[in-house]
Structures are given as C-alpha cells and as structure tokens.
Amino acid sequence: MSSPNNGFDGSSQPEEKKENLPSSSAPRPEPELPRWATRTSNTTPFSDARMMAFIGPKWETYYGRKLARFIADPAFTPTWNWAAAFGYPFWFLYRKLYLAFFTFTCLGLFVLPALFPTLDAKSVQAMLEGKGMSDDTIVFTGVTISLFIMAGGTANWLLFRRARAAAMIVAMQQLPEESALAWLRRNGGVNVRQTVLFVFVLSVLPIVLESLGLVTP
C-alpha cells in the first residue's frame, strides 16, 4: 500500500505561487496633455489678414516688407524705422509698445539729466548758437543720438514681437476668424488720442512748473 505523498520526500513539492510583478522596463504611458495644449488651427497665425488687422493699413505698404524677415526667423536683426527714430519716444506709445515707451521715456527724462547734472538750458543754447561745447554737452549729444538710433533700430522687431504674441493668443483660443480679426483690431492698431495728449502735457508741463516757481528758466 503506497503511502500518500505528503510533500516531504522531495519527489513532488507543492508549487509556489509567483506574483506577477510589473517589469521596470515596461513602457509607461505618456501623460495626457490638457485640451488647450493640443489645439490646432488650420489658419496660420501670421496670415496677411490677421497681421493687417493688428498692424493696420500700413501692413501692405510698409510693415509687411519690414517684418517678413522676422516671420521667417524671429531672432533680433537690426532694421530701420524712420518714424520711430524721429518720433522717439512717442512712436512707441503710438504703436502701443508701452514697455519700450516707458523705458525710452525714463532714459530721456530721468537717467540722462541724472548723468549730466551740470548740463542746463544755457549750455544747450550756447551749443546751438555755435559758442562752443563743453565736454558734458558733447557726451550728452552723443548719448542722445545713440538713443535715437536704438529706437529706430529696434522698433520693427519690438512691433513684430507684440504682433506675434497677439497672433499666438488668437491661435490658441481658436476663435472664429471674424472674432479673431475683431480681437486683433481692438488690441492692435495705434494710440492717437493718448499720444497727442501725452505730447500736449509734456509741452505744457515745463511752462506750468516755471509759472509756479518750481523750476528756473
């Protein structure tokens, strides 16, 4: 009579249950991106219609040619804008480039006078009349001309950066084309009233301060 197999004779041991552990080399699924990050648009952000809506009528006659190189390569490349150079710093307010306008205005109204405290209106008048120029007047004139050149050389690129940001916002929101163009017109374009008001205040302010005795002529 054969004895029952109790598993201690080594002939047949009970099988051990093996846990199915996940392999560390198994590929992990990629996390899902939010819906706004996967949106696509059939309309290019830099279409002529959208850029014209943001820039204005001068897109066809001037800025389309000036900004074409930045659309191909957004890296900074010096270009020239006569209006920005001669309209410094008001052109930047006119084109709603508020950060650049604030920077150039502070440089002209506060930084330069602080760097040249001995330079006054009499020195400038003597220079204009050809009565000689002091060293401070020469340096001040050179720095001022450099600011005009900087404004004219960076204006087109700064305008492109603002237009690109607006176009990308519209593309991400996937607005209907009519709504997108209306949004670009509203946030782009120019500031006429604000620019005229600023020039007026800047022209009248010295007269008011002088009449109040706060500054000397």
mmCIF file of C-alpha atoms in Angstrom, residues 86-205:
data_model
loop_
_atom_site.group_PDB
_atom_site.id
_atom_site.type_symbol
_atom_site.label_atom_id
_atom_site.label_comp_id
_atom_site.label_asym_id
_atom_site.label_seq_id
_atom_site.Cartn_x
_atom_site.Cartn_y
_atom_site.Cartn_z
ATOM 1 C CA PHE A 86 12.451 110.839 -35.313
ATOM 2 C CA GLY A 87 9.333 110.239 -33.214
ATOM 3 C CA TYR A 88 11.264 108.852 -30.243
ATOM 4 C CA PRO A 89 9.829 108.088 -27.723
ATOM 5 C CA PHE A 90 6.294 108.993 -28.822
ATOM 6 C CA TRP A 91 6.185 106.437 -31.627
ATOM 7 C CA PHE A 92 6.248 103.590 -29.105
ATOM 8 C CA LEU A 93 3.211 104.991 -27.302
ATOM 9 C CA TYR A 94 1.548 105.498 -30.685
ATOM 10 C CA ARG A 95 2.118 101.815 -31.512
ATOM 11 C CA LYS A 96 1.069 100.590 -28.029
ATOM 12 C CA LEU A 97 4.566 99.365 -27.185
ATOM 13 C CA TYR A 98 4.169 100.525 -23.622
ATOM 14 C CA LEU A 99 7.221 98.875 -22.070
ATOM 15 C CA ALA A 100 9.558 100.313 -24.689
ATOM 16 C CA PHE A 101 7.858 103.691 -24.386
ATOM 17 C CA PHE A 102 8.299 103.687 -20.610
ATOM 18 C CA THR A 103 11.962 102.653 -20.925
ATOM 19 C CA PHE A 104 12.905 105.277 -23.500
ATOM 20 C CA THR A 105 10.946 107.975 -21.661
ATOM 21 C CA CYS A 106 12.694 107.250 -18.372
ATOM 22 C CA LEU A 107 16.072 107.298 -20.105
ATOM 23 C CA GLY A 108 15.370 110.686 -21.659
ATOM 24 C CA LEU A 109 13.629 112.405 -18.747
ATOM 25 C CA PHE A 110 15.379 110.969 -15.703
ATOM 26 C CA VAL A 111 18.536 108.995 -16.485
ATOM 27 C CA LEU A 112 20.234 111.489 -18.784
ATOM 28 C CA PRO A 113 19.627 114.514 -16.506
ATOM 29 C CA ALA A 114 20.961 112.484 -13.587
ATOM 30 C CA LEU A 115 24.115 111.590 -15.523
ATOM 31 C CA PHE A 116 24.704 115.190 -16.602
ATOM 32 C CA PRO A 117 23.590 117.389 -13.667
ATOM 33 C CA THR A 118 25.694 120.373 -14.777
ATOM 34 C CA LEU A 119 24.090 120.496 -18.204
ATOM 35 C CA ASP A 120 21.382 123.142 -18.366
ATOM 36 C CA ALA A 121 19.382 125.035 -20.963
ATOM 37 C CA LYS A 122 22.075 127.715 -21.267
ATOM 38 C CA SER A 123 24.669 125.118 -22.284
ATOM 39 C CA VAL A 124 22.371 123.719 -24.937
ATOM 40 C CA GLN A 125 21.576 127.219 -26.214
ATOM 41 C CA ALA A 126 25.285 128.073 -26.406
ATOM 42 C CA MET A 127 25.883 124.891 -28.383
ATOM 43 C CA LEU A 128 23.084 125.731 -30.826
ATOM 44 C CA GLU A 129 24.459 129.243 -31.288
ATOM 45 C CA GLY A 130 27.925 127.901 -32.041
ATOM 46 C CA LYS A 131 29.557 129.431 -28.963
ATOM 47 C CA GLY A 132 31.405 126.279 -28.040
ATOM 48 C CA MET A 133 30.572 122.943 -26.469
ATOM 49 C CA SER A 134 31.623 121.648 -23.094
ATOM 50 C CA ASP A 135 32.698 118.053 -22.575
ATOM 51 C CA ASP A 136 29.364 117.231 -20.916
ATOM 52 C CA THR A 137 27.488 118.716 -23.846
ATOM 53 C CA ILE A 138 29.451 116.586 -26.332
ATOM 54 C CA VAL A 139 28.866 113.382 -24.370
ATOM 55 C CA PHE A 140 25.200 114.238 -23.797
ATOM 56 C CA THR A 141 24.702 114.847 -27.520
ATOM 57 C CA GLY A 142 26.356 111.519 -28.364
ATOM 58 C CA VAL A 143 24.209 109.586 -25.897
ATOM 59 C CA THR A 144 21.041 111.278 -27.149
ATOM 60 C CA ILE A 145 21.863 110.413 -30.763
ATOM 61 C CA SER A 146 22.552 106.822 -29.662
ATOM 62 C CA LEU A 147 19.076 106.615 -28.132
ATOM 63 C CA PHE A 148 17.522 107.822 -31.385
ATOM 64 C CA ILE A 149 19.491 105.174 -33.286
ATOM 65 C CA MET A 150 18.488 102.494 -30.771
ATOM 66 C CA ALA A 151 14.838 103.443 -31.119
ATOM 67 C CA GLY A 152 14.937 103.341 -34.908
ATOM 68 C CA GLY A 153 16.893 100.074 -34.999
ATOM 69 C CA THR A 154 14.687 98.095 -32.616
ATOM 70 C CA ALA A 155 11.224 99.466 -33.417
ATOM 71 C CA ASN A 156 10.269 96.969 -36.140
ATOM 72 C CA TRP A 157 11.407 93.980 -34.095
ATOM 73 C CA LEU A 158 9.554 95.138 -30.990
ATOM 74 C CA LEU A 159 6.413 95.680 -33.048
ATOM 75 C CA PHE A 160 6.749 92.184 -34.519
ATOM 76 C CA ARG A 161 7.085 90.638 -31.056
ATOM 77 C CA ARG A 162 3.832 92.250 -29.970
ATOM 78 C CA ALA A 163 2.075 91.196 -33.168
ATOM 79 C CA ARG A 164 3.376 87.636 -32.775
ATOM 80 C CA ALA A 165 2.133 87.424 -29.176
ATOM 81 C CA ALA A 166 -1.315 88.623 -30.215
ATOM 82 C CA ALA A 167 -1.452 86.195 -33.158
ATOM 83 C CA MET A 168 -0.440 83.253 -30.963
ATOM 84 C CA ILE A 169 -3.096 84.107 -28.368
ATOM 85 C CA VAL A 170 -5.752 84.124 -31.076
ATOM 86 C CA ALA A 171 -4.463 80.822 -32.474
ATOM 87 C CA MET A 172 -4.543 79.121 -29.055
ATOM 88 C CA GLN A 173 -8.088 80.289 -28.368
ATOM 89 C CA GLN A 174 -9.240 79.031 -31.776
ATOM 90 C CA LEU A 175 -11.638 81.888 -32.200
ATOM 91 C CA PRO A 176 -13.759 82.126 -35.335
ATOM 92 C CA GLU A 177 -11.983 84.152 -37.975
ATOM 93 C CA GLU A 178 -14.272 87.151 -37.698
ATOM 94 C CA SER A 179 -13.916 87.200 -33.907
ATOM 95 C CA ALA A 180 -10.155 86.775 -34.206
ATOM 96 C CA LEU A 181 -9.833 89.716 -36.590
ATOM 97 C CA ALA A 182 -12.024 91.876 -34.351
ATOM 98 C CA TRP A 183 -9.882 90.995 -31.316
ATOM 99 C CA LEU A 184 -6.675 91.830 -33.211
ATOM 100 C CA ARG A 185 -8.062 95.180 -34.379
ATOM 101 C CA ARG A 186 -9.124 96.043 -30.851
ATOM 102 C CA ASN A 187 -5.794 95.170 -29.238
ATOM 103 C CA GLY A 188 -3.578 96.333 -32.089
ATOM 104 C CA GLY A 189 -3.628 99.448 -34.188
ATOM 105 C CA VAL A 190 -2.417 102.785 -32.868
ATOM 106 C CA ASN A 191 -2.955 105.219 -29.991
ATOM 107 C CA VAL A 192 -3.744 108.601 -31.493
ATOM 108 C CA ARG A 193 -5.548 110.362 -28.653
ATOM 109 C CA GLN A 194 -3.189 109.117 -25.944
ATOM 110 C CA THR A 195 -0.134 110.161 -27.939
ATOM 111 C CA VAL A 196 -1.489 113.648 -28.657
ATOM 112 C CA LEU A 197 -2.454 114.065 -25.000
ATOM 113 C CA PHE A 198 0.993 112.999 -23.795
ATOM 114 C CA VAL A 199 2.771 115.379 -26.166
ATOM 115 C CA PHE A 200 0.486 118.195 -25.049
ATOM 116 C CA VAL A 201 1.108 117.527 -21.341
ATOM 117 C CA LEU A 202 4.835 117.248 -21.906
ATOM 118 C CA SER A 203 4.835 120.591 -23.735
ATOM 119 C CA VAL A 204 2.723 122.445 -21.176
ATOM 120 C CA LEU A 205 4.260 120.952 -18.031
#
